[in-house]
mmCIF file of N, CA and C in Angstrom:
data_model
loop_
_atom_site.group_PDB
_atom_site.id
_atom_site.type_symbol
_atom_site.label_atom_id
_atom_site.label_comp_id
_atom_site.label_asym_id
_atom_site.label_seq_id
_atom_site.Cartn_x
_atom_site.Cartn_y
_atom_site.Cartn_z
ATOM 1 N N UNK A 16 -8.953 79.853 4.267
ATOM 2 C CA UNK A 16 -8.321 79.021 5.265
ATOM 3 C C UNK A 16 -7.734 79.922 6.340
ATOM 4 N N UNK A 17 -8.066 79.610 7.551
ATOM 5 C CA UNK A 17 -7.533 80.376 8.670
ATOM 6 C C UNK A 17 -6.202 79.783 9.112
ATOM 7 N N UNK A 18 -5.344 80.669 9.567
ATOM 8 C CA UNK A 18 -4.056 80.232 10.091
ATOM 9 C C UNK A 18 -4.003 80.585 11.560
ATOM 10 N N UNK A 19 -3.911 79.574 12.387
ATOM 11 C CA UNK A 19 -3.888 79.767 13.829
ATOM 12 C C UNK A 19 -2.479 79.578 14.362
ATOM 13 N N UNK A 20 -2.184 80.291 15.426
ATOM 14 C CA UNK A 20 -0.880 80.128 16.072
ATOM 15 C C UNK A 20 -0.832 78.770 16.768
ATOM 16 N N UNK A 21 0.370 78.338 17.069
ATOM 17 C CA UNK A 21 0.542 77.081 17.787
ATOM 18 C C UNK A 21 -0.164 77.092 19.126
ATOM 19 N N UNK A 22 -0.130 78.246 19.803
ATOM 20 C CA UNK A 22 -0.786 78.360 21.113
ATOM 21 C C UNK A 22 -2.300 78.218 20.978
ATOM 22 N N UNK A 23 -2.864 78.781 19.913
ATOM 23 C CA UNK A 23 -4.314 78.672 19.695
ATOM 24 C C UNK A 23 -4.700 77.232 19.419
ATOM 25 N N UNK A 24 -3.947 76.574 18.598
ATOM 26 C CA UNK A 24 -4.218 75.164 18.283
ATOM 27 C C UNK A 24 -4.122 74.317 19.545
ATOM 28 N N UNK A 25 -3.108 74.560 20.346
ATOM 29 C CA UNK A 25 -2.945 73.807 21.598
ATOM 30 C C UNK A 25 -4.127 74.050 22.532
ATOM 31 N N UNK A 26 -4.571 75.303 22.619
ATOM 32 C CA UNK A 26 -5.713 75.650 23.469
ATOM 33 C C UNK A 26 -6.985 74.962 22.988
ATOM 34 N N UNK A 27 -7.240 74.999 21.666
ATOM 35 C CA UNK A 27 -8.425 74.354 21.109
ATOM 36 C C UNK A 27 -8.374 72.850 21.344
ATOM 37 N N UNK A 28 -7.207 72.255 21.142
ATOM 38 C CA UNK A 28 -7.067 70.802 21.341
ATOM 39 C C UNK A 28 -7.375 70.432 22.791
ATOM 40 N N UNK A 29 -6.824 71.206 23.714
ATOM 41 C CA UNK A 29 -7.063 70.954 25.137
ATOM 42 C C UNK A 29 -8.549 71.098 25.457
ATOM 43 N N UNK A 30 -9.167 72.121 24.903
ATOM 44 C CA UNK A 30 -10.599 72.347 25.141
ATOM 45 C C UNK A 30 -11.432 71.200 24.607
ATOM 46 N N UNK A 31 -11.094 70.720 23.422
ATOM 47 C CA UNK A 31 -11.855 69.618 22.827
ATOM 48 C C UNK A 31 -11.603 68.308 23.557
ATOM 49 N N UNK A 32 -10.388 68.124 24.045
ATOM 50 C CA UNK A 32 -10.102 66.939 24.865
ATOM 51 C C UNK A 32 -10.972 66.954 26.124
ATOM 52 N N UNK A 33 -11.069 68.118 26.756
ATOM 53 C CA UNK A 33 -11.875 68.229 27.963
ATOM 54 C C UNK A 33 -13.353 67.984 27.655
ATOM 55 N N UNK A 34 -13.823 68.504 26.533
ATOM 56 C CA UNK A 34 -15.210 68.283 26.141
ATOM 57 C C UNK A 34 -15.455 66.793 25.905
ATOM 58 N N UNK A 35 -14.505 66.125 25.267
ATOM 59 C CA UNK A 35 -14.627 64.680 25.049
ATOM 60 C C UNK A 35 -14.709 63.927 26.363
ATOM 61 N N UNK A 36 -13.897 64.331 27.328
ATOM 62 C CA UNK A 36 -13.938 63.707 28.651
ATOM 63 C C UNK A 36 -15.320 63.905 29.273
ATOM 64 N N UNK A 37 -15.836 65.130 29.176
ATOM 65 C CA UNK A 37 -17.161 65.430 29.722
ATOM 66 C C UNK A 37 -18.221 64.539 29.073
ATOM 67 N N UNK A 38 -18.177 64.425 27.748
ATOM 68 C CA UNK A 38 -19.168 63.590 27.053
ATOM 69 C C UNK A 38 -19.089 62.137 27.516
ATOM 70 N N UNK A 39 -17.878 61.609 27.610
ATOM 71 C CA UNK A 39 -17.722 60.221 28.068
ATOM 72 C C UNK A 39 -18.253 60.044 29.493
ATOM 73 N N UNK A 40 -18.035 61.060 30.335
ATOM 74 C CA UNK A 40 -18.510 60.965 31.719
ATOM 75 C C UNK A 40 -20.033 60.948 31.791
ATOM 76 N N UNK A 41 -20.679 61.450 30.749
ATOM 77 C CA UNK A 41 -22.148 61.458 30.670
ATOM 78 C C UNK A 41 -22.681 60.291 29.848
ATOM 79 N N UNK A 42 -21.777 59.416 29.408
ATOM 80 C CA UNK A 42 -22.196 58.249 28.629
ATOM 81 C C UNK A 42 -22.499 58.565 27.175
ATOM 82 N N UNK A 43 -22.071 59.718 26.700
ATOM 83 C CA UNK A 43 -22.318 60.104 25.305
ATOM 84 C C UNK A 43 -21.132 59.639 24.478
ATOM 85 N N UNK A 44 -21.397 58.760 23.522
ATOM 86 C CA UNK A 44 -20.324 58.153 22.743
ATOM 87 C C UNK A 44 -20.231 58.690 21.325
ATOM 88 N N UNK A 45 -21.268 59.346 20.845
ATOM 89 C CA UNK A 45 -21.274 59.853 19.474
ATOM 90 C C UNK A 45 -21.589 61.336 19.475
ATOM 91 N N UNK A 46 -20.883 62.078 18.659
ATOM 92 C CA UNK A 46 -21.061 63.525 18.592
ATOM 93 C C UNK A 46 -22.490 63.878 18.160
ATOM 94 N N UNK A 47 -23.119 63.014 17.378
ATOM 95 C CA UNK A 47 -24.490 63.257 16.941
ATOM 96 C C UNK A 47 -25.478 63.244 18.103
ATOM 97 N N UNK A 48 -25.065 62.704 19.241
ATOM 98 C CA UNK A 48 -25.947 62.627 20.407
ATOM 99 C C UNK A 48 -25.908 63.882 21.272
ATOM 100 N N UNK A 49 -25.030 64.821 20.940
ATOM 101 C CA UNK A 49 -24.941 66.064 21.719
ATOM 102 C C UNK A 49 -26.148 66.936 21.404
ATOM 103 N N UNK A 50 -26.796 67.407 22.451
ATOM 104 C CA UNK A 50 -27.982 68.256 22.315
ATOM 105 C C UNK A 50 -27.703 69.626 22.939
ATOM 106 N N UNK A 51 -28.668 70.519 22.803
ATOM 107 C CA UNK A 51 -28.553 71.821 23.467
ATOM 108 C C UNK A 51 -28.452 71.631 24.972
ATOM 109 N N UNK A 52 -29.170 70.670 25.484
ATOM 110 C CA UNK A 52 -29.119 70.387 26.921
ATOM 111 C C UNK A 52 -27.720 69.910 27.330
ATOM 112 N N UNK A 53 -27.104 69.110 26.484
ATOM 113 C CA UNK A 53 -25.732 68.674 26.753
ATOM 114 C C UNK A 53 -24.815 69.887 26.836
ATOM 115 N N UNK A 54 -24.994 70.815 25.914
ATOM 116 C CA UNK A 54 -24.144 72.011 25.901
ATOM 117 C C UNK A 54 -24.403 72.889 27.125
ATOM 118 N N UNK A 55 -25.659 72.993 27.538
ATOM 119 C CA UNK A 55 -25.967 73.748 28.768
ATOM 120 C C UNK A 55 -25.294 73.100 29.971
ATOM 121 N N UNK A 56 -25.360 71.772 30.022
ATOM 122 C CA UNK A 56 -24.731 71.043 31.132
ATOM 123 C C UNK A 56 -23.217 71.237 31.113
ATOM 124 N N UNK A 57 -22.635 71.262 29.924
ATOM 125 C CA UNK A 57 -21.187 71.466 29.823
ATOM 126 C C UNK A 57 -20.813 72.880 30.284
ATOM 127 N N UNK A 58 -21.595 73.863 29.876
ATOM 128 C CA UNK A 58 -21.333 75.245 30.311
ATOM 129 C C UNK A 58 -21.426 75.341 31.831
ATOM 130 N N UNK A 59 -22.413 74.708 32.422
ATOM 131 C CA UNK A 59 -22.560 74.702 33.880
ATOM 132 C C UNK A 59 -21.395 73.962 34.535
ATOM 133 N N UNK A 60 -20.956 72.890 33.912
ATOM 134 C CA UNK A 60 -19.802 72.145 34.411
ATOM 135 C C UNK A 60 -18.574 73.055 34.487
ATOM 136 N N UNK A 61 -18.362 73.855 33.451
ATOM 137 C CA UNK A 61 -17.221 74.774 33.447
ATOM 138 C C UNK A 61 -17.324 75.784 34.578
ATOM 139 N N UNK A 62 -18.537 76.283 34.815
ATOM 140 C CA UNK A 62 -18.751 77.222 35.925
ATOM 141 C C UNK A 62 -18.444 76.535 37.250
ATOM 142 N N UNK A 63 -18.983 75.339 37.426
ATOM 143 C CA UNK A 63 -18.797 74.609 38.682
ATOM 144 C C UNK A 63 -17.339 74.215 38.932
ATOM 145 N N UNK A 64 -16.565 74.105 37.865
ATOM 146 C CA UNK A 64 -15.143 73.791 38.002
ATOM 147 C C UNK A 64 -14.343 75.024 38.413
ATOM 148 N N UNK A 65 -14.991 76.175 38.406
ATOM 149 C CA UNK A 65 -14.332 77.397 38.853
ATOM 150 C C UNK A 65 -13.480 78.085 37.805
ATOM 151 N N UNK A 66 -13.696 77.754 36.542
ATOM 152 C CA UNK A 66 -12.935 78.406 35.482
ATOM 153 C C UNK A 66 -13.324 79.882 35.375
ATOM 154 N N UNK A 67 -12.352 80.711 35.067
ATOM 155 C CA UNK A 67 -12.607 82.130 34.824
ATOM 156 C C UNK A 67 -13.514 82.272 33.602
ATOM 157 N N UNK A 68 -14.229 83.376 33.530
ATOM 158 C CA UNK A 68 -15.157 83.630 32.420
ATOM 159 C C UNK A 68 -14.440 83.505 31.072
ATOM 160 N N UNK A 69 -13.249 84.063 30.957
ATOM 161 C CA UNK A 69 -12.521 83.985 29.689
ATOM 162 C C UNK A 69 -12.180 82.544 29.323
ATOM 163 N N UNK A 70 -11.813 81.750 30.303
ATOM 164 C CA UNK A 70 -11.501 80.342 30.051
ATOM 165 C C UNK A 70 -12.757 79.601 29.615
ATOM 166 N N UNK A 71 -13.867 79.862 30.285
ATOM 167 C CA UNK A 71 -15.136 79.241 29.888
ATOM 168 C C UNK A 71 -15.458 79.589 28.436
ATOM 169 N N UNK A 72 -15.269 80.851 28.091
ATOM 170 C CA UNK A 72 -15.558 81.319 26.743
ATOM 171 C C UNK A 72 -14.697 80.602 25.706
ATOM 172 N N UNK A 73 -13.404 80.469 25.982
ATOM 173 C CA UNK A 73 -12.502 79.782 25.054
ATOM 174 C C UNK A 73 -12.906 78.323 24.904
ATOM 175 N N UNK A 74 -13.227 77.677 26.018
ATOM 176 C CA UNK A 74 -13.614 76.253 25.958
ATOM 177 C C UNK A 74 -14.874 76.070 25.114
ATOM 178 N N UNK A 75 -15.862 76.921 25.343
ATOM 179 C CA UNK A 75 -17.109 76.801 24.579
ATOM 180 C C UNK A 75 -16.911 77.184 23.118
ATOM 181 N N UNK A 76 -16.116 78.211 22.866
ATOM 182 C CA UNK A 76 -15.849 78.624 21.490
ATOM 183 C C UNK A 76 -15.199 77.492 20.708
ATOM 184 N N UNK A 77 -14.315 76.762 21.339
ATOM 185 C CA UNK A 77 -13.659 75.632 20.676
ATOM 186 C C UNK A 77 -14.682 74.582 20.252
ATOM 187 N N UNK A 78 -15.598 74.280 21.149
ATOM 188 C CA UNK A 78 -16.623 73.275 20.849
ATOM 189 C C UNK A 78 -17.554 73.779 19.752
ATOM 190 N N UNK A 79 -17.984 75.041 19.846
ATOM 191 C CA UNK A 79 -18.860 75.596 18.815
ATOM 192 C C UNK A 79 -18.163 75.620 17.461
ATOM 193 N N UNK A 80 -16.861 75.878 17.451
ATOM 194 C CA UNK A 80 -16.112 75.860 16.197
ATOM 195 C C UNK A 80 -16.099 74.463 15.604
ATOM 196 N N UNK A 81 -15.960 73.454 16.445
ATOM 197 C CA UNK A 81 -16.011 72.075 15.973
ATOM 198 C C UNK A 81 -17.360 71.784 15.325
ATOM 199 N N UNK A 82 -18.444 72.180 15.988
ATOM 200 C CA UNK A 82 -19.773 71.922 15.426
ATOM 201 C C UNK A 82 -19.996 72.691 14.133
ATOM 202 N N UNK A 83 -19.483 73.906 14.050
ATOM 203 C CA UNK A 83 -19.602 74.689 12.816
ATOM 204 C C UNK A 83 -18.868 73.956 11.677
ATOM 205 N N UNK A 84 -17.676 73.450 11.966
ATOM 206 C CA UNK A 84 -16.915 72.709 10.968
ATOM 207 C C UNK A 84 -17.670 71.445 10.541
ATOM 208 N N UNK A 85 -18.170 70.706 11.498
ATOM 209 C CA UNK A 85 -18.907 69.483 11.173
ATOM 210 C C UNK A 85 -20.144 69.789 10.337
ATOM 211 N N UNK A 86 -20.813 70.891 10.629
ATOM 212 C CA UNK A 86 -21.981 71.291 9.840
ATOM 213 C C UNK A 86 -21.555 71.634 8.412
ATOM 214 N N UNK A 87 -20.427 72.344 8.273
ATOM 215 C CA UNK A 87 -19.940 72.721 6.946
ATOM 216 C C UNK A 87 -19.649 71.507 6.073
ATOM 217 N N UNK A 88 -19.095 70.465 6.664
ATOM 218 C CA UNK A 88 -18.788 69.274 5.868
ATOM 219 C C UNK A 88 -19.889 68.218 5.981
ATOM 220 N N UNK A 89 -20.952 68.595 6.653
ATOM 221 C CA UNK A 89 -22.159 67.770 6.769
ATOM 222 C C UNK A 89 -21.940 66.443 7.468
ATOM 223 N N UNK A 90 -20.935 66.385 8.319
ATOM 224 C CA UNK A 90 -20.704 65.154 9.086
ATOM 225 C C UNK A 90 -21.737 65.022 10.178
ATOM 226 N N UNK A 91 -22.112 66.140 10.788
ATOM 227 C CA UNK A 91 -23.027 66.082 11.945
ATOM 228 C C UNK A 91 -24.314 65.353 11.580
ATOM 229 N N UNK A 92 -24.788 65.555 10.375
ATOM 230 C CA UNK A 92 -26.018 64.908 9.944
ATOM 231 C C UNK A 92 -25.753 63.611 9.200
ATOM 232 N N UNK A 93 -24.523 63.157 9.239
ATOM 233 C CA UNK A 93 -24.192 61.888 8.605
ATOM 234 C C UNK A 93 -24.119 61.954 7.103
ATOM 235 N N UNK A 94 -23.866 63.147 6.543
ATOM 236 C CA UNK A 94 -23.827 63.305 5.094
ATOM 237 C C UNK A 94 -22.478 63.891 4.681
ATOM 238 N N UNK A 95 -21.434 63.164 4.845
ATOM 239 C CA UNK A 95 -20.099 63.648 4.515
ATOM 240 C C UNK A 95 -20.014 64.023 3.035
ATOM 241 N N UNK A 96 -19.294 65.104 2.762
ATOM 242 C CA UNK A 96 -19.095 65.541 1.384
ATOM 243 C C UNK A 96 -18.039 64.742 0.646
ATOM 244 N N UNK A 97 -17.326 63.910 1.368
ATOM 245 C CA UNK A 97 -16.230 63.162 0.736
ATOM 246 C C UNK A 97 -16.706 61.847 0.187
#
């Protein structure tokens, strides 16, 4: 189990909130509908918003961490371990 600082958790939450906003703006309502193309578009969106490279990296890392977690618990494929 990893232990993150409060600042890291706040940063990840903000990043995931922004990603959720982006998905809704594209009409994507379910996480299972996110594709590689969606992720490319999101990365380009971050560039177009003028975010610094480090900020872009943190935002994308947060999203990739979410997908890694979902894969670990098999939610992404609709096969929850619970």
